[in-house]
């Protein structure tokens, strides 16, 4: 059993920052088990959250703890009810989640994220982006279908299973994530393939794999997406990690350009976005937003 806590607030107002077109974030869990270290290495070595106060002031290292916010859906329901009464639902752009993954392993049994989705089905915001790397999100397709503004943004940093295993050994396989994208899309849920941060890959193959599995793709890098022009990535030791794993030639500012070109050629430029502006433009007019 993982520890639980009670919260007084569910939606966190988003003021500026990386997600500057979103009005709120929502985290059903604190901590993140995808970041745990294994004998093969650190779960998500690029995770910037490990340098934020939530991680720095925790009793255990980032990746080794998860706390479930047991009453999050009840609190969210009250907040959404109040917002609905004030006519605010059409103004809400909600990102779930920015500092954890809402589909932790514990979610299989606890169903807190699913309970939050049920609230959004009752009180639909203009936009809900569910950000995850876990195929477990497919379990909730039936609820997502009842939220008109819902997107799933699925992280897939590379198409190469060997690269995934080397850099993020505790993450779900490439094949399972591609399969999840396909299932979501087939169920009518708009899917953003979040190649973020991009890891070494084979651009033409990767672009072809994504072509019919996502509504849009957004690419981000360890230089453009770390909020500090690459200094955070440097501080996290990523240059050394790329060198140690034999991928030193991929650690540079323009390494993403071949993939961007390949994606634009396969998907069309209107379905391909880059870095912060790309994440923030999701669901905008002109985006391929319509459900099939
Ligand atoms: S899944 Fe996301 S929040 Fe969790 S450790 Fe990895 S990068 Fe960080």
PDB file of C-alpha atoms and ligand atoms in Angstrom:
ATOM      1  CA  UNK A   1       0.000   0.000   0.000  1.00  0.00           C
ATOM      2  CA  UNK A   2       1.272   3.428  -0.850  1.00  0.00           C
ATOM      3  CA  UNK A   3       0.794   6.314   1.595  1.00  0.00           C
ATOM      4  CA  UNK A   4      -2.291   8.473   1.174  1.00  0.00           C
ATOM      5  CA  UNK A   5      -3.106  12.037   2.119  1.00  0.00           C
ATOM      6  CA  UNK A   6      -6.133  14.308   2.126  1.00  0.00           C
ATOM      7  CA  UNK A   7      -6.044  17.547   0.150  1.00  0.00           C
ATOM      8  CA  UNK A   8      -7.985  20.759   0.464  1.00  0.00           C
ATOM      9  CA  UNK A   9      -7.478  21.873  -3.145  1.00  0.00           C
ATOM     10  CA  UNK A  10      -7.465  19.898  -6.364  1.00  0.00           C
ATOM     11  CA  UNK A  11      -6.978  22.375  -9.231  1.00  0.00           C
ATOM     12  CA  UNK A  12      -3.784  24.410  -9.041  1.00  0.00           C
ATOM     13  CA  UNK A  13      -3.970  27.743 -10.892  1.00  0.00           C
ATOM     14  CA  UNK A  14      -1.300  27.936 -13.586  1.00  0.00           C
ATOM     15  CA  UNK A  15       0.268  31.373 -13.829  1.00  0.00           C
ATOM     16  CA  UNK A  16       2.769  31.669 -16.650  1.00  0.00           C
ATOM     17  CA  UNK A  17       5.601  29.152 -16.704  1.00  0.00           C
ATOM     18  CA  UNK A  18       6.085  26.477 -19.343  1.00  0.00           C
ATOM     19  CA  UNK A  19       2.348  25.738 -19.673  1.00  0.00           C
ATOM     20  CA  UNK A  20       1.376  29.361 -20.102  1.00  0.00           C
ATOM     21  CA  UNK A  21      -1.895  28.847 -22.028  1.00  0.00           C
ATOM     22  CA  UNK A  22      -3.295  26.482 -19.405  1.00  0.00           C
ATOM     23  CA  UNK A  23      -5.458  27.791 -16.584  1.00  0.00           C
ATOM     24  CA  UNK A  24      -4.874  24.925 -14.125  1.00  0.00           C
ATOM     25  CA  UNK A  25      -2.910  21.770 -13.433  1.00  0.00           C
ATOM     26  CA  UNK A  26      -4.161  18.746 -11.526  1.00  0.00           C
ATOM     27  CA  UNK A  27      -2.018  16.091  -9.841  1.00  0.00           C
ATOM     28  CA  UNK A  28      -3.879  13.085  -8.401  1.00  0.00           C
ATOM     29  CA  UNK A  29      -0.563  11.821  -6.992  1.00  0.00           C
ATOM     30  CA  UNK A  30       2.520  13.425  -5.494  1.00  0.00           C
ATOM     31  CA  UNK A  31       5.881  11.865  -6.339  1.00  0.00           C
ATOM     32  CA  UNK A  32       6.422   9.559  -9.280  1.00  0.00           C
ATOM     33  CA  UNK A  33       7.465   5.918  -9.374  1.00  0.00           C
ATOM     34  CA  UNK A  34       8.573   6.130 -13.010  1.00  0.00           C
ATOM     35  CA  UNK A  35      11.649   8.015 -11.784  1.00  0.00           C
ATOM     36  CA  UNK A  36      12.927   5.227  -9.547  1.00  0.00           C
ATOM     37  CA  UNK A  37      16.500   4.069  -9.891  1.00  0.00           C
ATOM     38  CA  UNK A  38      17.127   0.430 -10.839  1.00  0.00           C
ATOM     39  CA  UNK A  39      20.273  -1.629 -11.265  1.00  0.00           C
ATOM     40  CA  UNK A  40      20.171  -0.455 -14.909  1.00  0.00           C
ATOM     41  CA  UNK A  41      20.070   3.232 -14.004  1.00  0.00           C
ATOM     42  CA  UNK A  42      17.783   6.130 -13.165  1.00  0.00           C
ATOM     43  CA  UNK A  43      14.140   5.836 -14.301  1.00  0.00           C
ATOM     44  CA  UNK A  44      13.792   9.216 -16.022  1.00  0.00           C
ATOM     45  CA  UNK A  45      17.280  10.762 -15.843  1.00  0.00           C
ATOM     46  CA  UNK A  46      16.082  13.991 -17.454  1.00  0.00           C
ATOM     47  CA  UNK A  47      13.211  14.612 -15.020  1.00  0.00           C
ATOM     48  CA  UNK A  48      13.463  18.255 -13.950  1.00  0.00           C
ATOM     49  CA  UNK A  49      10.937  17.725 -11.174  1.00  0.00           C
ATOM     50  CA  UNK A  50      13.706  16.115  -9.124  1.00  0.00           C
ATOM     51  CA  UNK A  51      15.264  19.604  -8.801  1.00  0.00           C
ATOM     52  CA  UNK A  52      12.009  21.279  -7.695  1.00  0.00           C
ATOM     53  CA  UNK A  53      11.059  21.870  -4.035  1.00  0.00           C
ATOM     54  CA  UNK A  54       8.548  18.977  -4.089  1.00  0.00           C
ATOM     55  CA  UNK A  55      11.478  16.619  -4.656  1.00  0.00           C
ATOM     56  CA  UNK A  56      14.303  18.465  -2.891  1.00  0.00           C
ATOM     57  CA  UNK A  57      12.468  18.707   0.434  1.00  0.00           C
ATOM     58  CA  UNK A  58      11.051  15.165   0.403  1.00  0.00           C
ATOM     59  CA  UNK A  59      12.301  12.568   2.888  1.00  0.00           C
ATOM     60  CA  UNK A  60      13.276  10.086   0.136  1.00  0.00           C
ATOM     61  CA  UNK A  61      15.003  10.601  -3.214  1.00  0.00           C
ATOM     62  CA  UNK A  62      12.786  11.477  -6.202  1.00  0.00           C
ATOM     63  CA  UNK A  63      11.460   8.352  -7.858  1.00  0.00           C
ATOM     64  CA  UNK A  64      11.284   6.334  -4.655  1.00  0.00           C
ATOM     65  CA  UNK A  65       7.991   7.655  -3.363  1.00  0.00           C
ATOM     66  CA  UNK A  66       4.407   8.192  -4.417  1.00  0.00           C
ATOM     67  CA  UNK A  67       1.597   9.584  -2.280  1.00  0.00           C
ATOM     68  CA  UNK A  68      -2.018   9.174  -3.344  1.00  0.00           C
ATOM     69  CA  UNK A  69      -4.342  12.141  -2.828  1.00  0.00           C
ATOM     70  CA  UNK A  70      -7.197  10.020  -1.594  1.00  0.00           C
ATOM     71  CA  UNK A  71      -9.991  12.621  -1.666  1.00  0.00           C
ATOM     72  CA  UNK A  72      -8.870  14.417  -4.850  1.00  0.00           C
ATOM     73  CA  UNK A  73     -11.964  13.562  -6.897  1.00  0.00           C
ATOM     74  CA  UNK A  74     -14.381  14.738  -4.181  1.00  0.00           C
ATOM     75  CA  UNK A  75     -12.532  18.030  -3.859  1.00  0.00           C
ATOM     76  CA  UNK A  76     -12.364  18.384  -7.637  1.00  0.00           C
ATOM     77  CA  UNK A  77     -16.111  17.797  -7.936  1.00  0.00           C
ATOM     78  CA  UNK A  78     -16.823  20.624  -5.482  1.00  0.00           C
ATOM     79  CA  UNK A  79     -14.432  22.954  -7.324  1.00  0.00           C
ATOM     80  CA  UNK A  80     -15.833  22.116 -10.765  1.00  0.00           C
ATOM     81  CA  UNK A  81     -19.402  22.526  -9.474  1.00  0.00           C
ATOM     82  CA  UNK A  82     -18.534  26.032  -8.226  1.00  0.00           C
ATOM     83  CA  UNK A  83     -16.831  26.900 -11.520  1.00  0.00           C
ATOM     84  CA  UNK A  84     -19.810  25.587 -13.489  1.00  0.00           C
ATOM     85  CA  UNK A  85     -22.196  27.764 -11.464  1.00  0.00           C
ATOM     86  CA  UNK A  86     -20.060  30.784 -12.358  1.00  0.00           C
ATOM     87  CA  UNK A  87     -20.148  29.837 -16.067  1.00  0.00           C
ATOM     88  CA  UNK A  88     -16.385  29.254 -16.128  1.00  0.00           C
ATOM     89  CA  UNK A  89     -16.193  25.772 -17.689  1.00  0.00           C
ATOM     90  CA  UNK A  90     -15.650  27.098 -21.264  1.00  0.00           C
ATOM     91  CA  UNK A  91     -12.595  29.036 -20.054  1.00  0.00           C
ATOM     92  CA  UNK A  92     -10.803  26.100 -18.406  1.00  0.00           C
ATOM     93  CA  UNK A  93      -7.692  24.547 -19.947  1.00  0.00           C
ATOM     94  CA  UNK A  94      -6.494  21.853 -17.573  1.00  0.00           C
ATOM     95  CA  UNK A  95      -3.236  19.901 -17.707  1.00  0.00           C
ATOM     96  CA  UNK A  96      -3.144  16.595 -15.805  1.00  0.00           C
ATOM     97  CA  UNK A  97      -0.405  16.260 -14.682  1.00  0.00           C
ATOM     98  CA  UNK A  98       2.640  18.509 -14.736  1.00  0.00           C
ATOM     99  CA  UNK A  99       4.730  17.175 -11.836  1.00  0.00           C
ATOM    100  CA  UNK A 100       3.882  13.482 -11.726  1.00  0.00           C
ATOM    101  CA  UNK A 101       2.364  10.900 -14.045  1.00  0.00           C
ATOM    102  CA  UNK A 102      -1.383  10.422 -13.424  1.00  0.00           C
ATOM    103  CA  UNK A 103      -1.084   6.738 -14.392  1.00  0.00           C
ATOM    104  CA  UNK A 104       1.266   5.528 -11.690  1.00  0.00           C
ATOM    105  CA  UNK A 105       1.271   1.763 -11.144  1.00  0.00           C
ATOM    106  CA  UNK A 106      -0.837   2.390  -8.032  1.00  0.00           C
ATOM    107  CA  UNK A 107      -3.566   3.861 -10.232  1.00  0.00           C
ATOM    108  CA  UNK A 108      -4.460   0.337 -11.370  1.00  0.00           C
ATOM    109  CA  UNK A 109      -6.061  -0.309  -7.999  1.00  0.00           C
ATOM    110  CA  UNK A 110      -6.697   3.180  -6.609  1.00  0.00           C
ATOM    111  CA  UNK A 111      -8.450   4.678  -9.655  1.00  0.00           C
ATOM    112  CA  UNK A 112      -7.989   8.271  -8.495  1.00  0.00           C
ATOM    113  CA  UNK A 113      -7.216   9.541 -11.988  1.00  0.00           C
ATOM    114  CA  UNK A 114     -10.230   7.690 -13.326  1.00  0.00           C
ATOM    115  CA  UNK A 115     -12.407   9.264 -10.625  1.00  0.00           C
ATOM    116  CA  UNK A 116     -11.137  12.725 -11.676  1.00  0.00           C
ATOM    117  CA  UNK A 117     -12.016  11.926 -15.286  1.00  0.00           C
ATOM    118  CA  UNK A 118     -15.530  11.010 -14.158  1.00  0.00           C
ATOM    119  CA  UNK A 119     -15.798  14.501 -12.648  1.00  0.00           C
ATOM    120  CA  UNK A 120     -14.669  16.061 -15.929  1.00  0.00           C
ATOM    121  CA  UNK A 121     -17.276  14.016 -17.797  1.00  0.00           C
ATOM    122  CA  UNK A 122     -19.854  15.642 -15.512  1.00  0.00           C
ATOM    123  CA  UNK A 123     -18.348  19.147 -15.717  1.00  0.00           C
ATOM    124  CA  UNK A 124     -16.426  19.281 -19.026  1.00  0.00           C
ATOM    125  CA  UNK A 125     -13.706  21.944 -19.290  1.00  0.00           C
ATOM    126  CA  UNK A 126     -12.861  23.512 -22.658  1.00  0.00           C
ATOM    127  CA  UNK A 127      -9.671  21.468 -22.776  1.00  0.00           C
ATOM    128  CA  UNK A 128      -8.281  18.616 -20.704  1.00  0.00           C
ATOM    129  CA  UNK A 129      -4.835  17.273 -21.549  1.00  0.00           C
ATOM    130  CA  UNK A 130      -4.006  13.974 -19.878  1.00  0.00           C
ATOM    131  CA  UNK A 131      -0.219  13.713 -19.971  1.00  0.00           C
ATOM    132  CA  UNK A 132       1.228  10.249 -19.389  1.00  0.00           C
ATOM    133  CA  UNK A 133       3.733   7.679 -20.533  1.00  0.00           C
ATOM    134  CA  UNK A 134       1.603   4.758 -19.411  1.00  0.00           C
ATOM    135  CA  UNK A 135      -0.591   2.550 -21.618  1.00  0.00           C
ATOM    136  CA  UNK A 136      -2.833   2.198 -18.545  1.00  0.00           C
ATOM    137  CA  UNK A 137      -4.628   5.297 -19.855  1.00  0.00           C
ATOM    138  CA  UNK A 138      -6.389   3.038 -22.383  1.00  0.00           C
ATOM    139  CA  UNK A 139      -8.366   1.546 -19.494  1.00  0.00           C
ATOM    140  CA  UNK A 140     -10.208   4.872 -19.198  1.00  0.00           C
ATOM    141  CA  UNK A 141     -11.194   5.253 -22.832  1.00  0.00           C
ATOM    142  CA  UNK A 142     -14.881   4.951 -21.940  1.00  0.00           C
ATOM    143  CA  UNK A 143     -14.689   7.989 -19.646  1.00  0.00           C
ATOM    144  CA  UNK A 144     -12.440   9.986 -21.977  1.00  0.00           C
ATOM    145  CA  UNK A 145     -15.039   9.518 -24.709  1.00  0.00           C
ATOM    146  CA  UNK A 146     -17.520  11.382 -22.534  1.00  0.00           C
ATOM    147  CA  UNK A 147     -15.269  14.465 -22.168  1.00  0.00           C
ATOM    148  CA  UNK A 148     -15.585  16.536 -25.360  1.00  0.00           C
ATOM    149  CA  UNK A 149     -12.364  18.527 -24.833  1.00  0.00           C
ATOM    150  CA  UNK A 150     -10.147  15.628 -23.718  1.00  0.00           C
ATOM    151  CA  UNK A 151      -6.786  14.895 -25.293  1.00  0.00           C
ATOM    152  CA  UNK A 152      -4.267  12.271 -24.312  1.00  0.00           C
ATOM    153  CA  UNK A 153      -0.657  13.361 -24.648  1.00  0.00           C
ATOM    154  CA  UNK A 154       1.465  10.219 -24.643  1.00  0.00           C
ATOM    155  CA  UNK A 155       5.188  10.563 -24.081  1.00  0.00           C
ATOM    156  CA  UNK A 156       7.360   8.583 -26.469  1.00  0.00           C
ATOM    157  CA  UNK A 157      10.944   9.829 -26.575  1.00  0.00           C
ATOM    158  CA  UNK A 158      12.263   7.388 -29.174  1.00  0.00           C
ATOM    159  CA  UNK A 159      11.201   4.608 -31.505  1.00  0.00           C
ATOM    160  CA  UNK A 160      14.237   2.515 -30.565  1.00  0.00           C
ATOM    161  CA  UNK A 161      13.585  -0.025 -27.815  1.00  0.00           C
ATOM    162  CA  UNK A 162      17.305  -0.299 -27.051  1.00  0.00           C
ATOM    163  CA  UNK A 163      17.492   3.458 -26.483  1.00  0.00           C
ATOM    164  CA  UNK A 164      14.421   3.383 -24.243  1.00  0.00           C
ATOM    165  CA  UNK A 165      15.903   0.587 -22.185  1.00  0.00           C
ATOM    166  CA  UNK A 166      19.234   2.368 -21.869  1.00  0.00           C
ATOM    167  CA  UNK A 167      17.858   5.795 -20.903  1.00  0.00           C
ATOM    168  CA  UNK A 168      14.535   5.082 -19.162  1.00  0.00           C
ATOM    169  CA  UNK A 169      14.611   1.450 -17.996  1.00  0.00           C
ATOM    170  CA  UNK A 170      11.489   1.718 -15.810  1.00  0.00           C
ATOM    171  CA  UNK A 171       9.260   3.164 -18.520  1.00  0.00           C
ATOM    172  CA  UNK A 172       6.714   1.203 -20.603  1.00  0.00           C
ATOM    173  CA  UNK A 173       8.030  -0.291 -23.840  1.00  0.00           C
ATOM    174  CA  UNK A 174       7.937   1.554 -27.157  1.00  0.00           C
ATOM    175  CA  UNK A 175       5.577  -1.046 -28.616  1.00  0.00           C
ATOM    176  CA  UNK A 176       3.107  -0.771 -25.739  1.00  0.00           C
ATOM    177  CA  UNK A 177       2.958   3.008 -26.064  1.00  0.00           C
ATOM    178  CA  UNK A 178       2.493   2.902 -29.841  1.00  0.00           C
ATOM    179  CA  UNK A 179      -0.274   0.391 -29.313  1.00  0.00           C
ATOM    180  CA  UNK A 180      -1.919   2.628 -26.701  1.00  0.00           C
ATOM    181  CA  UNK A 181      -1.857   5.586 -29.119  1.00  0.00           C
ATOM    182  CA  UNK A 182      -3.511   3.495 -31.776  1.00  0.00           C
ATOM    183  CA  UNK A 183      -6.229   2.239 -29.452  1.00  0.00           C
ATOM    184  CA  UNK A 184      -7.005   5.748 -28.197  1.00  0.00           C
ATOM    185  CA  UNK A 185      -7.176   7.161 -31.700  1.00  0.00           C
ATOM    186  CA  UNK A 186      -9.397   4.328 -32.870  1.00  0.00           C
ATOM    187  CA  UNK A 187     -11.696   5.099 -29.928  1.00  0.00           C
ATOM    188  CA  UNK A 188     -12.015   8.688 -31.140  1.00  0.00           C
ATOM    189  CA  UNK A 189      -9.738  10.299 -28.546  1.00  0.00           C
ATOM    190  CA  UNK A 190      -7.370  12.937 -29.973  1.00  0.00           C
ATOM    191  CA  UNK A 191      -3.783  11.913 -29.270  1.00  0.00           C
ATOM    192  CA  UNK A 192      -0.685  14.032 -29.003  1.00  0.00           C
ATOM    193  CA  UNK A 193       2.548  12.090 -29.440  1.00  0.00           C
ATOM    194  CA  UNK A 194       4.918  13.912 -27.083  1.00  0.00           C
ATOM    195  CA  UNK A 195       8.456  13.203 -28.255  1.00  0.00           C
ATOM    196  CA  UNK A 196       9.720  14.909 -25.166  1.00  0.00           C
ATOM    197  CA  UNK A 197      12.522  15.050 -24.553  1.00  0.00           C
ATOM    198  CA  UNK A 198      13.652  13.543 -27.833  1.00  0.00           C
ATOM    199  CA  UNK A 199      16.194  10.757 -27.372  1.00  0.00           C
ATOM    200  CA  UNK A 200      18.295   9.117 -30.104  1.00  0.00           C
ATOM    201  CA  UNK A 201      16.010   7.656 -32.780  1.00  0.00           C
ATOM    202  CA  UNK A 202      15.674   6.739 -36.444  1.00  0.00           C
ATOM    203  CA  UNK A 203      13.748   9.749 -37.791  1.00  0.00           C
ATOM    204  CA  UNK A 204      12.156   8.230 -40.908  1.00  0.00           C
ATOM    205  CA  UNK A 205      11.012   5.082 -39.118  1.00  0.00           C
ATOM    206  CA  UNK A 206       9.783   7.041 -36.094  1.00  0.00           C
ATOM    207  CA  UNK A 207       7.769   9.437 -38.274  1.00  0.00           C
ATOM    208  CA  UNK A 208       6.171   6.576 -40.177  1.00  0.00           C
ATOM    209  CA  UNK A 209       5.229   4.859 -36.903  1.00  0.00           C
ATOM    210  CA  UNK A 210       3.534   8.010 -35.619  1.00  0.00           C
ATOM    211  CA  UNK A 211       1.802   8.971 -38.862  1.00  0.00           C
ATOM    212  CA  UNK A 212      -1.413   7.004 -38.224  1.00  0.00           C
ATOM    213  CA  UNK A 213      -1.164   6.808 -34.447  1.00  0.00           C
ATOM    214  CA  UNK A 214      -1.537  10.435 -33.392  1.00  0.00           C
ATOM    215  CA  UNK A 215      -3.555  13.534 -34.139  1.00  0.00           C
ATOM    216  CA  UNK A 216      -0.543  15.771 -33.696  1.00  0.00           C
ATOM    217  CA  UNK A 217       3.076  15.367 -32.632  1.00  0.00           C
ATOM    218  CA  UNK A 218       5.119  17.717 -30.500  1.00  0.00           C
ATOM    219  CA  UNK A 219       8.884  17.456 -30.294  1.00  0.00           C
ATOM    220  CA  UNK A 220      10.936  18.903 -27.477  1.00  0.00           C
ATOM    221  CA  UNK A 221      14.596  18.698 -26.595  1.00  0.00           C
ATOM    222  CA  UNK A 222      16.884  18.732 -23.595  1.00  0.00           C
ATOM    223  CA  UNK A 223      18.052  22.176 -24.719  1.00  0.00           C
ATOM    224  CA  UNK A 224      14.819  23.946 -25.675  1.00  0.00           C
ATOM    225  CA  UNK A 225      12.431  22.319 -23.211  1.00  0.00           C
ATOM    226  CA  UNK A 226      14.277  22.490 -19.910  1.00  0.00           C
ATOM    227  CA  UNK A 227      13.298  26.111 -19.291  1.00  0.00           C
ATOM    228  CA  UNK A 228      16.940  27.155 -18.927  1.00  0.00           C
ATOM    229  CA  UNK A 229      18.398  26.811 -22.449  1.00  0.00           C
ATOM    230  CA  UNK A 230      19.927  23.442 -21.629  1.00  0.00           C
ATOM    231  CA  UNK A 231      21.548  24.432 -18.312  1.00  0.00           C
ATOM    232  CA  UNK A 232      19.182  22.227 -16.277  1.00  0.00           C
ATOM    233  CA  UNK A 233      19.919  19.244 -18.513  1.00  0.00           C
ATOM    234  CA  UNK A 234      23.614  19.915 -18.087  1.00  0.00           C
ATOM    235  CA  UNK A 235      23.199  20.126 -14.299  1.00  0.00           C
ATOM    236  CA  UNK A 236      21.358  16.789 -14.299  1.00  0.00           C
ATOM    237  CA  UNK A 237      24.443  15.202 -15.881  1.00  0.00           C
ATOM    238  CA  UNK A 238      22.815  14.379 -19.205  1.00  0.00           C
ATOM    239  CA  UNK A 239      25.829  15.171 -21.343  1.00  0.00           C
ATOM    240  CA  UNK A 240      27.831  12.622 -19.344  1.00  0.00           C
ATOM    241  CA  UNK A 241      24.995  10.090 -19.598  1.00  0.00           C
ATOM    242  CA  UNK A 242      24.802  10.425 -23.401  1.00  0.00           C
ATOM    243  CA  UNK A 243      28.576   9.973 -23.577  1.00  0.00           C
ATOM    244  CA  UNK A 244      28.554   6.960 -21.251  1.00  0.00           C
ATOM    245  CA  UNK A 245      25.800   5.265 -23.276  1.00  0.00           C
ATOM    246  CA  UNK A 246      27.608   5.911 -26.569  1.00  0.00           C
ATOM    247  CA  UNK A 247      25.220   8.559 -27.916  1.00  0.00           C
ATOM    248  CA  UNK A 248      27.408  11.676 -27.532  1.00  0.00           C
ATOM    249  CA  UNK A 249      26.684  12.783 -31.107  1.00  0.00           C
ATOM    250  CA  UNK A 250      22.990  13.154 -30.210  1.00  0.00           C
ATOM    251  CA  UNK A 251      23.642  15.659 -27.417  1.00  0.00           C
ATOM    252  CA  UNK A 252      23.473  18.913 -29.299  1.00  0.00           C
ATOM    253  CA  UNK A 253      21.035  21.701 -29.973  1.00  0.00           C
ATOM    254  CA  UNK A 254      20.068  20.717 -33.541  1.00  0.00           C
ATOM    255  CA  UNK A 255      19.769  16.955 -33.073  1.00  0.00           C
ATOM    256  CA  UNK A 256      15.970  17.160 -33.397  1.00  0.00           C
ATOM    257  CA  UNK A 257      15.915  18.717 -36.867  1.00  0.00           C
ATOM    258  CA  UNK A 258      15.990  15.453 -38.896  1.00  0.00           C
ATOM    259  CA  UNK A 259      13.032  14.123 -36.889  1.00  0.00           C
ATOM    260  CA  UNK A 260      11.088  17.375 -37.282  1.00  0.00           C
ATOM    261  CA  UNK A 261      11.636  17.242 -41.041  1.00  0.00           C
ATOM    262  CA  UNK A 262      10.622  13.564 -41.208  1.00  0.00           C
ATOM    263  CA  UNK A 263       7.474  14.201 -39.155  1.00  0.00           C
ATOM    264  CA  UNK A 264       6.483  17.184 -41.280  1.00  0.00           C
ATOM    265  CA  UNK A 265       6.927  15.117 -44.393  1.00  0.00           C
ATOM    266  CA  UNK A 266       4.878  12.148 -43.077  1.00  0.00           C
ATOM    267  CA  UNK A 267       2.214  13.941 -41.018  1.00  0.00           C
ATOM    268  CA  UNK A 268       2.079  17.349 -42.727  1.00  0.00           C
ATOM    269  CA  UNK A 269       3.510  20.476 -41.115  1.00  0.00           C
ATOM    270  CA  UNK A 270       0.132  21.443 -39.594  1.00  0.00           C
ATOM    271  CA  UNK A 271       0.250  18.344 -37.360  1.00  0.00           C
ATOM    272  CA  UNK A 272       3.792  18.888 -36.084  1.00  0.00           C
ATOM    273  CA  UNK A 273       4.718  21.304 -33.325  1.00  0.00           C
ATOM    274  CA  UNK A 274       7.841  22.206 -31.434  1.00  0.00           C
ATOM    275  CA  UNK A 275       8.696  22.708 -27.758  1.00  0.00           C
ATOM    276  CA  UNK A 276       6.839  25.085 -25.446  1.00  0.00           C
ATOM    277  CA  UNK A 277       4.775  26.814 -28.151  1.00  0.00           C
ATOM    278  CA  UNK A 278       3.748  23.408 -29.459  1.00  0.00           C
ATOM    279  CA  UNK A 279       2.601  22.087 -26.084  1.00  0.00           C
ATOM    280  CA  UNK A 280       0.633  25.267 -25.479  1.00  0.00           C
ATOM    281  CA  UNK A 281      -1.088  25.318 -28.880  1.00  0.00           C
ATOM    282  CA  UNK A 282      -2.848  21.997 -28.339  1.00  0.00           C
ATOM    283  CA  UNK A 283      -6.564  22.209 -29.051  1.00  0.00           C
ATOM    284  CA  UNK A 284      -6.240  25.616 -30.712  1.00  0.00           C
ATOM    285  CA  UNK A 285      -8.271  26.479 -33.741  1.00  0.00           C
ATOM    286  CA  UNK A 286      -6.401  25.061 -36.695  1.00  0.00           C
ATOM    287  CA  UNK A 287      -5.233  22.061 -34.690  1.00  0.00           C
ATOM    288  CA  UNK A 288      -6.638  18.790 -35.985  1.00  0.00           C
ATOM    289  CA  UNK A 289      -9.023  18.781 -33.063  1.00  0.00           C
ATOM    290  CA  UNK A 290     -12.146  17.141 -34.404  1.00  0.00           C
ATOM    291  CA  UNK A 291     -12.987  13.667 -33.204  1.00  0.00           C
ATOM    292  CA  UNK A 292     -13.404  11.051 -35.872  1.00  0.00           C
TER     293      UNK A 292
HETATM  294  S1  LIG B   1       7.278  10.097 -15.489  1.00  0.00           S
HETATM  295 FE1  LIG B   1       7.510  12.312 -15.701  1.00  0.00          FE
HETATM  296  S2  LIG B   1       7.322  13.141 -13.604  1.00  0.00           S
HETATM  297 FE2  LIG B   1       7.707  10.916 -13.443  1.00  0.00          FE
HETATM  298  S3  LIG B   1       9.927  10.733 -13.154  1.00  0.00           S
HETATM  299 FE3  LIG B   1       9.495  10.503 -15.368  1.00  0.00          FE
HETATM  300  S4  LIG B   1       9.675  12.574 -16.245  1.00  0.00           S
HETATM  301 FE4  LIG B   1       9.513  12.785 -13.996  1.00  0.00          FE
END
